[in-house]
Tab-separated table of C-alpha atoms in Angstrom:
chain	number	residue	atom	x	y	z
A	147	MET	CA	8.981	47.886	25.644
A	148	ARG	CA	6.918	44.729	25.855
A	149	MET	CA	6.963	42.846	29.153
A	150	ASP	CA	6.890	39.062	29.332
A	151	HIS	CA	4.509	37.520	31.858
A	152	GLU	CA	7.512	36.027	33.661
A	153	ALA	CA	9.054	39.476	34.080
A	154	GLU	CA	6.640	40.484	36.829
A	155	LEU	CA	8.297	41.636	40.040
A	156	ASP	CA	9.033	38.707	42.338
A	157	GLU	CA	10.074	39.879	45.788
A	158	GLY	CA	10.124	36.439	47.339
A	159	ARG	CA	12.907	34.865	45.350
A	160	ASP	CA	16.291	34.178	46.951
A	161	SER	CA	19.652	34.130	45.245
A	162	ALA	CA	20.947	30.602	44.781
A	163	ALA	CA	24.469	31.506	45.868
A	164	ALA	CA	24.024	32.269	49.528
A	165	GLY	CA	27.716	32.743	50.201
A	166	GLN	CA	28.209	35.885	48.133
A	167	ALA	CA	28.754	38.793	50.479
A	168	GLY	CA	31.145	41.053	48.627
A	169	HIS	CA	28.656	43.818	48.000
A	170	GLY	CA	27.044	45.259	51.076
A	171	ARG	CA	30.061	44.916	53.358
A	172	HIS	CA	31.821	47.889	51.810
A	173	TRP	CA	29.302	50.685	51.429
A	174	ILE	CA	31.236	53.926	51.052
A	175	HIS	CA	30.543	56.677	53.574
A	176	ASP	CA	31.982	60.138	54.185
A	177	VAL	CA	33.012	60.944	50.625
A	178	ASP	CA	32.807	64.472	49.254
A	179	PRO	CA	30.409	64.184	46.277
A	180	SER	CA	32.588	66.640	44.347
A	181	THR	CA	35.596	64.285	44.463
A	182	ASP	CA	36.932	63.305	41.047
A	183	PRO	CA	35.522	59.819	40.261
A	184	THR	CA	38.815	58.436	38.942
A	185	GLU	CA	40.655	59.635	42.045
A	186	MET	CA	38.035	58.254	44.421
A	187	TRP	CA	37.768	54.793	42.884
A	188	GLU	CA	41.512	54.420	42.432
A	189	ARG	CA	42.039	55.275	46.096
A	190	PHE	CA	39.230	52.888	47.041
A	191	TYR	CA	40.841	49.926	45.270
A	192	THR	CA	44.368	50.890	46.308
A	193	GLU	CA	43.465	51.012	49.995
A	194	SER	CA	41.201	47.955	50.148
A	195	GLU	CA	40.238	44.653	48.571
A	196	PRO	CA	36.486	45.128	48.740
A	197	TRP	CA	34.974	42.308	46.692
A	198	SER	CA	35.142	38.540	46.853
A	199	GLY	CA	36.338	38.068	43.270
A	200	ARG	CA	33.459	35.679	42.575
A	201	ALA	CA	30.746	36.290	40.016
A	202	ASN	CA	27.600	37.999	41.263
A	203	PRO	CA	25.018	35.266	41.979
A	204	ALA	CA	22.189	37.243	40.375
A	205	LEU	CA	24.047	37.250	37.049
A	206	VAL	CA	24.878	33.552	37.315
A	207	ASP	CA	21.271	32.712	38.219
A	208	GLU	CA	19.820	34.807	35.402
A	209	LEU	CA	21.991	33.282	32.674
A	210	ALA	CA	21.550	29.772	34.085
A	211	GLU	CA	17.754	30.047	34.030
A	212	ARG	CA	17.536	31.870	30.714
A	213	PRO	CA	20.646	31.289	28.597
A	214	SER	CA	21.371	34.001	26.058
A	215	PRO	CA	19.652	33.330	22.707
A	216	ALA	CA	22.935	34.310	21.044
A	217	GLY	CA	24.781	31.636	23.021
A	218	PRO	CA	28.200	32.397	24.466
A	219	GLY	CA	29.207	35.157	22.062
A	220	THR	CA	30.601	38.595	22.842
A	221	ALA	CA	30.010	40.332	26.167
A	222	LEU	CA	30.723	43.760	27.634
A	223	ASP	CA	31.066	44.052	31.421
A	224	LEU	CA	30.665	47.682	32.522
A	225	GLY	CA	32.270	48.626	35.826
A	226	CYS	CA	33.941	45.234	36.100
A	227	GLY	CA	35.859	45.973	39.303
A	228	THR	CA	38.190	43.110	40.152
A	229	GLY	CA	36.708	40.937	37.426
A	230	GLY	CA	34.448	38.368	39.064
A	231	ASP	CA	31.681	38.579	36.453
A	232	ALA	CA	34.033	38.885	33.475
A	233	ILE	CA	36.082	35.877	34.556
A	234	TRP	CA	32.952	33.780	35.088
A	235	LEU	CA	31.572	34.784	31.675
A	236	ALA	CA	34.874	33.888	30.015
A	237	GLY	CA	34.764	30.523	31.755
A	238	GLN	CA	31.326	29.955	30.214
A	239	GLY	CA	32.717	30.557	26.728
A	240	TRP	CA	32.048	34.272	26.254
A	241	ARG	CA	34.598	36.613	24.675
A	242	VAL	CA	34.552	39.511	27.106
A	243	ASP	CA	35.462	43.179	27.025
A	244	ALA	CA	35.677	44.338	30.648
A	245	VAL	CA	36.031	47.988	31.597
A	246	ASP	CA	36.475	49.934	34.817
A	247	ILE	CA	37.540	53.401	35.911
A	248	SER	CA	40.301	52.110	38.226
A	249	PRO	CA	43.648	50.883	36.832
A	250	THR	CA	44.312	49.097	40.126
A	251	ALA	CA	41.040	47.161	39.889
A	252	LEU	CA	41.855	46.175	36.301
A	253	GLU	CA	45.345	45.035	37.277
A	254	ARG	CA	43.917	42.772	39.963
A	255	ALA	CA	41.261	41.496	37.577
A	256	ALA	CA	43.823	40.637	34.907
A	257	GLY	CA	45.877	38.719	37.458
A	258	ALA	CA	42.817	36.770	38.575
A	259	ALA	CA	41.965	35.958	34.952
A	260	ARG	CA	45.464	34.587	34.378
A	261	ALA	CA	45.152	32.463	37.503
A	262	ALA	CA	41.801	31.142	36.251
A	263	GLY	CA	43.227	30.342	32.812
A	264	VAL	CA	40.807	32.581	30.899
A	265	ASP	CA	42.976	35.630	30.235
A	266	ASP	CA	42.973	34.898	26.495
A	267	ARG	CA	39.185	35.459	26.418
A	268	ILE	CA	39.094	38.848	28.161
A	269	ARG	CA	40.235	42.293	27.082
A	270	TRP	CA	40.591	44.810	29.903
A	271	ALA	CA	40.272	48.566	29.329
A	272	CYS	CA	40.155	51.662	31.526
A	273	HIS	CA	37.115	53.881	30.893
A	274	ASN	CA	35.331	56.633	32.778
A	275	LEU	CA	31.878	55.679	31.543
A	276	ASP	CA	30.511	59.188	32.018
A	277	ALA	CA	32.926	60.572	29.431
A	278	ASP	CA	34.502	57.643	27.603
A	279	PHE	CA	32.154	54.811	26.679
A	280	PRO	CA	33.607	51.831	24.763
A	281	ALA	CA	32.704	51.656	21.082
A	282	GLY	CA	31.213	48.547	19.514
A	283	ALA	CA	28.296	46.130	19.749
A	284	TRP	CA	28.021	43.027	21.910
A	285	ASP	CA	25.631	40.088	22.260
A	286	LEU	CA	25.462	40.653	26.019
A	287	VAL	CA	26.043	43.833	28.008
A	288	THR	CA	26.083	43.590	31.798
A	289	THR	CA	26.510	46.002	34.654
A	290	SER	CA	26.462	45.005	38.302
A	291	TYR	CA	26.059	47.524	41.122
A	292	LEU	CA	26.585	50.704	39.139
A	293	HIS	CA	26.328	52.928	42.213
A	294	SER	CA	28.687	55.706	43.240
A	295	PRO	CA	29.025	58.277	46.045
A	296	VAL	CA	30.474	60.741	43.521
A	297	ARG	CA	29.390	62.024	40.120
A	298	LEU	CA	27.820	59.329	37.932
A	299	ASP	CA	25.239	59.729	35.162
A	300	ARG	CA	23.764	56.289	35.782
A	301	GLU	CA	20.769	56.688	33.490
A	302	GLY	CA	22.933	58.050	30.673
A	303	ILE	CA	25.359	55.156	31.044
A	304	LEU	CA	22.512	52.635	30.965
A	305	ARG	CA	21.163	54.217	27.786
A	306	ARG	CA	24.588	53.923	26.161
A	307	ALA	CA	24.774	50.353	27.430
A	308	ALA	CA	21.485	49.586	25.678
A	309	ALA	CA	22.775	51.170	22.472
A	310	ALA	CA	25.797	48.845	22.652
A	311	VAL	CA	23.647	45.690	22.556
A	312	ALA	CA	23.587	43.986	19.158
A	313	PRO	CA	20.180	43.036	17.674
A	314	GLY	CA	19.010	39.837	19.338
A	315	GLY	CA	21.227	40.500	22.347
A	316	SER	CA	20.542	41.184	26.023
A	317	LEU	CA	21.189	43.881	28.610
A	318	ILE	CA	21.389	42.756	32.246
A	319	ILE	CA	21.345	45.393	34.998
A	320	ILE	CA	21.942	44.304	38.597
A	321	GLY	CA	21.830	46.788	41.447
A	322	HIS	CA	21.108	47.314	45.096
A	323	LEU	CA	17.453	47.771	45.982
A	324	GLY	CA	17.961	48.081	49.720
A	325	PHE	CA	20.626	48.309	52.388
A	326	PRO	CA	21.945	45.393	54.465
A	327	SER	CA	19.631	44.621	57.358
A	328	TRP	CA	22.377	45.350	59.889
A	329	MET	CA	23.108	48.842	58.532
A	330	THR	CA	21.739	51.489	60.907
A	331	GLU	CA	23.023	54.563	59.045
A	332	PRO	CA	22.750	54.137	55.263
A	333	PRO	CA	24.946	56.417	53.141
A	334	PRO	CA	23.055	59.585	52.206
A	335	HIS	CA	24.169	59.540	48.567
A	336	ALA	CA	22.642	56.191	47.601
A	337	ASP	CA	20.241	56.053	44.652
A	338	LEU	CA	18.535	52.663	44.619
A	339	PRO	CA	15.867	52.551	41.888
A	340	THR	CA	13.376	49.700	41.711
A	341	PRO	CA	13.323	47.348	38.704
A	342	GLU	CA	10.138	49.033	37.522
A	343	GLU	CA	11.744	52.472	37.779
A	344	ILE	CA	14.760	51.323	35.778
A	345	VAL	CA	12.578	49.951	32.985
A	346	ALA	CA	10.384	53.058	32.945
A	347	ALA	CA	13.348	55.435	32.879
A	348	LEU	CA	14.940	53.684	29.907
A	349	ASP	CA	11.626	53.458	27.987
A	350	LEU	CA	13.283	51.737	25.019
A	351	ASP	CA	11.517	50.944	21.738
A	352	GLY	CA	12.246	47.614	20.093
A	353	TRP	CA	12.979	45.830	23.358
A	354	ARG	CA	11.281	43.126	25.431
A	355	VAL	CA	11.437	42.995	29.228
A	356	VAL	CA	12.547	39.484	30.158
A	357	ALA	CA	13.040	40.041	33.889
A	358	ALA	CA	12.343	42.880	36.317
A	359	ARG	CA	12.426	41.534	39.825
A	360	ALA	CA	13.765	41.875	43.348
A	361	VAL	CA	16.029	39.161	44.758
A	362	VAL	CA	16.960	38.588	48.378
A	363	VAL	CA	20.657	38.032	49.033
A	364	PRO	CA	20.428	35.848	52.146
A	365	SER	CA	24.005	36.044	53.451
A	366	VAL	CA	25.402	39.557	53.808
A	367	PRO	CA	27.521	39.704	56.965
A	368	SER	CA	28.707	43.026	58.318
A	369	PRO	CA	32.430	43.867	58.533
A	370	ASP	CA	32.206	42.630	62.143
A	371	GLY	CA	30.589	39.354	61.124
A	372	GLU	CA	27.004	40.188	62.072
A	373	PRO	CA	24.627	38.188	59.838
A	374	GLY	CA	22.241	40.015	57.569
A	375	THR	CA	20.309	40.062	54.328
A	376	ARG	CA	19.879	42.553	51.497
A	377	THR	CA	17.516	43.026	48.557
A	378	ASP	CA	18.872	43.597	45.054
A	379	SER	CA	17.237	44.304	41.715
A	380	VAL	CA	17.627	42.395	38.458
A	381	VAL	CA	16.527	43.786	35.104
A	382	ARG	CA	17.035	41.907	31.856
A	383	LEU	CA	16.063	43.373	28.499
A	384	HIS	CA	16.170	41.653	25.106
A	385	ARG	CA	16.735	43.702	21.970
A	386	THR	CA	14.257	42.611	19.328
A	387	GLY	CA	14.882	45.348	16.762
């Protein structure tokens, strides 16, 4: 892959949306790694409402600064959860396929899309991405916080995500790079690769690295309201071939 000059790692940049705190407040502890992924995530969404429902600021910032060359076309949101990113993309004019392993998460997401008036622009589907990846090609493929305390072939999923990007399209990968500053006992299962490690592991031919940077999320309160910060990673790749 070829790297743009602007894709150099920038650890000093803050997210523009300081209020987003959905991720980081609900790190999952004490889960048997052998638990069936569908069972675990369905129980997780059934027993809690973990996310804010808003789009992830890193995705909003990235597309605001560098709009997709394909314009608002087709998008695939992998691991969409309760739909914040998919609903925002639909509101920007994208036609979105949004997939998640949890039927409960998808049900909540569909309800939120109806409330936002964009349900006609989103198709929801239940997929276990390890075994059942959606077929097709999209102008934009996104995945935000593809982390799991149970079985997950993250690198394999990201490779299939890249294969699902149409020529001239983009792949955006957002993930945690560090734990919230207030967290004293991080979960032992966490795999938090750097942007450089993500790019190196994919090692794709016919792609250009548009962004590979760290971003500081400045407002990540604990469940008890203690203020904190967290560092995330943003990788954006453009398919040239």
